[in-house]
Amino acid sequence: MRKPKGLLFIVGLHCALVFYGQEHPKLILTPKGVKEIRAHLGKVPFFDQYLSEVKAEVDAAMAEGVVVPVPKDVSGGYTHEQHKKNFFILQKAGALYQILEQDQYAHYVKAVLMAYAKIYNRLPLHPETRSYARGKIFWQCLNDSNWLVYVSQAYDCIYHYLSQKERQYLETELFRPFADFLSVGNPKFFNRVNNHSTWGNAAVGMIGLVMNDEELIQRALYGMKEVKIEANERDNDGGLIKEAGEAEGFFANINAPFSPDGYYTEAPYYQRYAMYPFLLFAMGLENVKPEKKIFEYKNGVLLNAVNSLVNLTDIDGAFFPINDSQKGMSYYSRELVAAVDIAYYYGNKNPELLSIAQKQRQVTLDDAGFSVAKAIKDGKAKPFVRKSIEFTDGGNGDEGGITVLHHQKDHNGLCLVSKYTAQGNSHGHYDKLSFSVHFKGEEVLQDYGSARFVNIDQKSGGTKSGVYLDENFSFAKLTIAHNTLNVDEEIHYGGVYETGSKHHPQKYFSVLSADGSQLISAKEKFAYPGVVMHRTLVMLPDPRLMQPLIIDLFRTESKENHQYDLPYHYFGQFMSSNIDCPKENILKPLGEKSGYEHLWKLAEGKSKGGTDQFTWLYNENFITLTMANEEGDKIIFTRIGANDPQFNLRNDPSLIIRRKDKGSTLFANVLEIHGTYSTVTEAPIRSTSLLKGVRVLADTKSYSAVRIDFTEGEPIHLLIANQDNNKNTKHTLETDGRIFQWKGPYLINQ
Amino acid sequence: MRKPKGLLFIVGLHCALVFYGQEHPKLILTPKGVKEIRAHLGKVPFFDQYLSEVKAEVDAAMAEGVVVPVPKDVSGGYTHEQHKKNFFILQKAGALYQILEQDQYAHYVKAVLMAYAKIYNRLPLHPETRSYARGKIFWQCLNDSNWLVYVSQAYDCIYHYLSQKERQYLETELFRPFADFLSVGNPKFFNRVNNHSTWGNAAVGMIGLVMNDEELIQRALYGMKEVKIEANERDNDGGLIKEAGEAEGFFANINAPFSPDGYYTEAPYYQRYAMYPFLLFAMGLENVKPEKKIFEYKNGVLLNAVNSLVNLTDIDGAFFPINDSQKGMSYYSRELVAAVDIAYYYGNKNPELLSIAQKQRQVTLDDAGFSVAKAIKDGKAKPFVRKSIEFTDGGNGDEGGITVLHHQKDHNGLCLVSKYTAQGNSHGHYDKLSFSVHFKGEEVLQDYGSARFVNIDQKSGGTKSGVYLDENFSFAKLTIAHNTLNVDEEIHYGGVYETGSKHHPQKYFSVLSADGSQLISAKEKFAYPGVVMHRTLVMLPDPRLMQPLIIDLFRTESKENHQYDLPYHYFGQFMSSNIDCPKENILKPLGEKSGYEHLWKLAEGKSKGGTDQFTWLYNENFITLTMANEEGDKIIFTRIGANDPQFNLRNDPSLIIRRKDKGSTLFANVLEIHGTYSTVTEAPIRSTSLLKGVRVLADTKSYSAVRIDFTEGEPIHLLIANQDNNKNTKHTLETDGRIFQWKGPYLINQ
């Protein structure tokens, strides 16, 4: 007698849900959206084209039948890849069912879900033991969460196709225990501020929305209050599980890593990965609980975040490879397809996003994706123009930041990325005040990125033996691997994560502009105790030049003397230098610690003082670094790859300016992309620098001043007030036989 | 009284010319062609588009006025570049005058020619003294010849615009003395078989055609009989001025360097440069003296040559960088634009050439270029499909050759270039039986090319201090820089040019196919006295594989024992190897001579015998070399760049298999492009080799036999008869527990 009664109760509950307008689908598709899509089938080419590609893909997978193997392998292995394929296909099959109204798709989703439900409750933990939070389907909860984020969308799409009894079975045997396993079963995974946890929160929340399970939704949004995690517990990447005083859940995961203007502290590479669950769950929330106004939360941070993602790319759409990024990740990734579509649909319908969608050649098969395809068809797309932009870092936007200066005047994509962010969690690098320069989609001055080959087993990039290579910790994360100052061959903050996480540089001032000179100036006081580092980077156009100069003034203020090493990690072929620096006959490592042991010392030259120049050829461009060196400064040419027994590092070249026994000093260097060469016409154009010299005129606690001389025409004077960034302060400096008077922290006399 | 009489005579001569149908223009444009072009203006978009670009370029140059400075600078310098610009602009302005019938273009051509005529006879030799054949306008006669080749076209176009008196003035003061200077004034330059001389011949011949000066025409075609050049005189590249028994002039220059099927012995890079004067002069001859049937000469060698040029490119159109090539030169060069148009128009109207022209986005402004643009408009273009092809080398086609195996079955452009050519004049390399592999437009196994930066002054590539870098002679030309066998760390032919020029490898057999296995087998007996080298390369498709295997059987036959080094110059990142070979802590050069001194020895591993594997990642492809090594074989990893004080060399990696104290032996290695990786999806696909092993079954004077085992399925047997390449000979070999019987030089049992 009890069973029917129970069933009856569930029926009643379901009716109530329908009564409250909780119709399905409701996560990423809505009844209204589906109606709109169906009405336009065959009329929106971009959508139709991609729909037919997806249909072909799903049909092919369905032809293989239901394949739900017993979990055994790690990523790259058979069971891992099959389960991964399953969740991608299920999500797409669900969407096809809604859009095409063809029962075979719902039938297939149902069959696969039933197969999972049949085994789920009896599944032990995955046999691979390496993770601090082992999954059941996959080796880690992170991947199980991926599964649920996707599959909850599939379930949503076929919800009404299933009988009440089938739904009850799936929810009891699969979805609720799955959600509980990811949360109450794995508090260290779930109750954390981390991109992994975001996936967990979204998984639990999304299935909660589909099941209308308010308990799961609350758990997803606000975490589990009752859980205690020891202060020093770490995950297998070495990150702390729990920072002091953190809140938990989805909102906490939005609050902590995102600055209000949308910069994600770990770097765009990781943001790209985290963005998908953030946005998908948010989309579901927006559809089911519009009263939460999730897209307006924290000043609209989620949509700001998409804006920051697309703006932290070079002209080819590749993310700037800061922190532990693997190079080559771009806005062509599937996560960015969803992000762009969602940001368009739920945001302010920015027509520039449409042109990115066109390049992506995909849209999501949902309301957002359709709106993008439709808008493109209606001719609304506008070119995406990268404008100079800056983002604060830190949950409150007060922990440094990142500034990207774009030269908008031509189409070669010259840009400068100045990084004065906070540590960036466990994925951060010890690279305060570093910068990189990009041109024609290539790195002129590079950030090494991570020493990691994601998912490649031979390089331990699969999950067999670790995610990052040893050289990530002994080189790629360290200061010498970046274009910033190394003092006494030490790492910023002593290489101590906790120290780095307590501090951050501070912006001193910046000037962003669409056509004039642009500046970003920042200071860092804690990376090396007793040494204040102050870097000002200027992108300065001049009618005499093919491209703006990049002026780099790096000043230290220190009572003690130190050895200062300022590296420039360039790419390309050595062309010429006025410094005599013949290559060594035997190569030895440059140093013994702090990453120096990974640099082969190729050559060393000694400056006679005054202007030194080094010209190289890269990607058919002639580039010169013009340096205001002091007598005795060493110019060291290195190549990465020493103490690298497994050939894990790339063998990229670098130039290091070494200044010894100095306290306060100013490095004044100018990067100049001055010419081109074509291997087809074989014509070098402007193969030599247009600069005659760079001279330090003033180097005091109060002022830095340099003069840049051209081979023709007037020199340029650049003056920086080092101690007062107030826009209205008036300054007077007598130098170079003249009296300069100006207002605000800088003067460019051009 | 005498003066008027002289003038009268000239008038009479001119009338006679017209009488014989010698109307102008007649070199690259003809009255009939011009009429056709004019009638279609505005109707052939490809032509119109390029015409408008040229018009804009010429209009801009004309706006600067007539600029004919006193010659002073070398290439890259002002006067050099201005005179170079002048000849390009004059040629185009002449064509515009004919096509657009606008007098300002003829007026401009005339004004510039007059300016040159005014100074030419008084010009001393160019002040730069480095060339063995100094010019007057430029530092070498070669560039002066460029000038005349282009300017004779311009003169032809405005011939009828000028008065008789003006023509007489130009011919007396400029063109005839110019042609005499290049020929009788510089016999070492003119009377030679060399691409420089081809320019000289064409220059003199083309102006001869325009002026109807039969003496110049004959001199151009057949050289100057009376000249004597000492046997050992050399040019500044180190090439002999005069080989014994050579004929002279244009026909001699066609005969010697071109094999009958159109391969140019110096390499496509040089052929590209030489092709322009060959074809331009030929076109003029065809128009003026059709009875010469120049395009049928020597089996149609000139048009065959264009066919060889476009077929010696990778899928991006870049020439295979054999011999002294600078990498990156391609069919996008202006010379190839002309070559493709001419080959289409004067050849068999091959519609595949039209698709190359479409990619070039240019046509020549003449009869040939118009016919290409018109054919494209008429929808005749067909995709250019690279088919496996081979070319003989040597004037008679009996001095070895080159074979290109293309895998036509997919669009990634996998191809193998097997080089068993003759020495290739002074531009040749000591690389007998070398090969390279290309995939997706990148080099999987590279040919280093030349150590040279053409026209780049910082690398002595301009004309200030020499054309090639020292490292071209100490490394790039030498055996170790190529994917072929080094015996006892010596250079092929002892590195002696004269010896190399006497010998050449011989093809043993080849099999070219559109879909099956393809083979090229060749032998070389003279590179190392007492050692016969025999290499068989196989491109072998198998349904289990993503791409065909490249099987490399390199056998030596020698009574004496030697050290054998077989390098593979790969590109990419080391992934894994079963050979234990940790990187050295200190890097030293691998050897002391023969180019070995330029290789940093990174690591050395010792084979335990049997199958060794090395996997690397390049351009998003996983690639494995599977080796049948003998116990004690050394696997040496190197990087180019030692003993390179000026940073002139690229720092590319190599793997060398070293086998010591061996006489006759067989190297059996298999290159396998087996997987892919995307930095956007981060999914490795087939990241490990599908091969389990490679085993040598037979290694005798008569037979080589290997067995290739896969991780799944049946093995492949490859058997080569080493001493009999007759297709009909029957062979029997008992090995691997079986008896193999076959006919012809090879058996693939798959």
PDB file of N, CA, C and O in Angstrom, chain B residues 441 493 517 555:
ATOM      1  N   GLY B 441      52.570  21.890 -44.979  1.00  0.00           N
ATOM      2  CA  GLY B 441      53.343  23.083 -45.313  1.00  0.00           C
ATOM      3  C   GLY B 441      54.538  23.336 -44.415  1.00  0.00           C
ATOM      4  O   GLY B 441      55.195  24.364 -44.537  1.00  0.00           O
ATOM      5  N   TYR B 493      82.574  13.454 -51.158  1.00  0.00           N
ATOM      6  CA  TYR B 493      83.584  13.874 -52.141  1.00  0.00           C
ATOM      7  C   TYR B 493      84.726  14.642 -51.496  1.00  0.00           C
ATOM      8  O   TYR B 493      85.374  15.465 -52.151  1.00  0.00           O
ATOM      9  N   SER B 517      51.648   2.252 -52.614  1.00  0.00           N
ATOM     10  CA  SER B 517      52.987   2.494 -52.085  1.00  0.00           C
ATOM     11  C   SER B 517      53.858   3.127 -53.164  1.00  0.00           C
ATOM     12  O   SER B 517      53.718   2.825 -54.346  1.00  0.00           O
ATOM     13  N   ARG B 555      71.606   1.482 -46.851  1.00  0.00           N
ATOM     14  CA  ARG B 555      72.567   0.387 -46.768  1.00  0.00           C
ATOM     15  C   ARG B 555      73.932   0.840 -47.276  1.00  0.00           C
ATOM     16  O   ARG B 555      74.040   1.606 -48.230  1.00  0.00           O
TER      17      ARG B 555
END
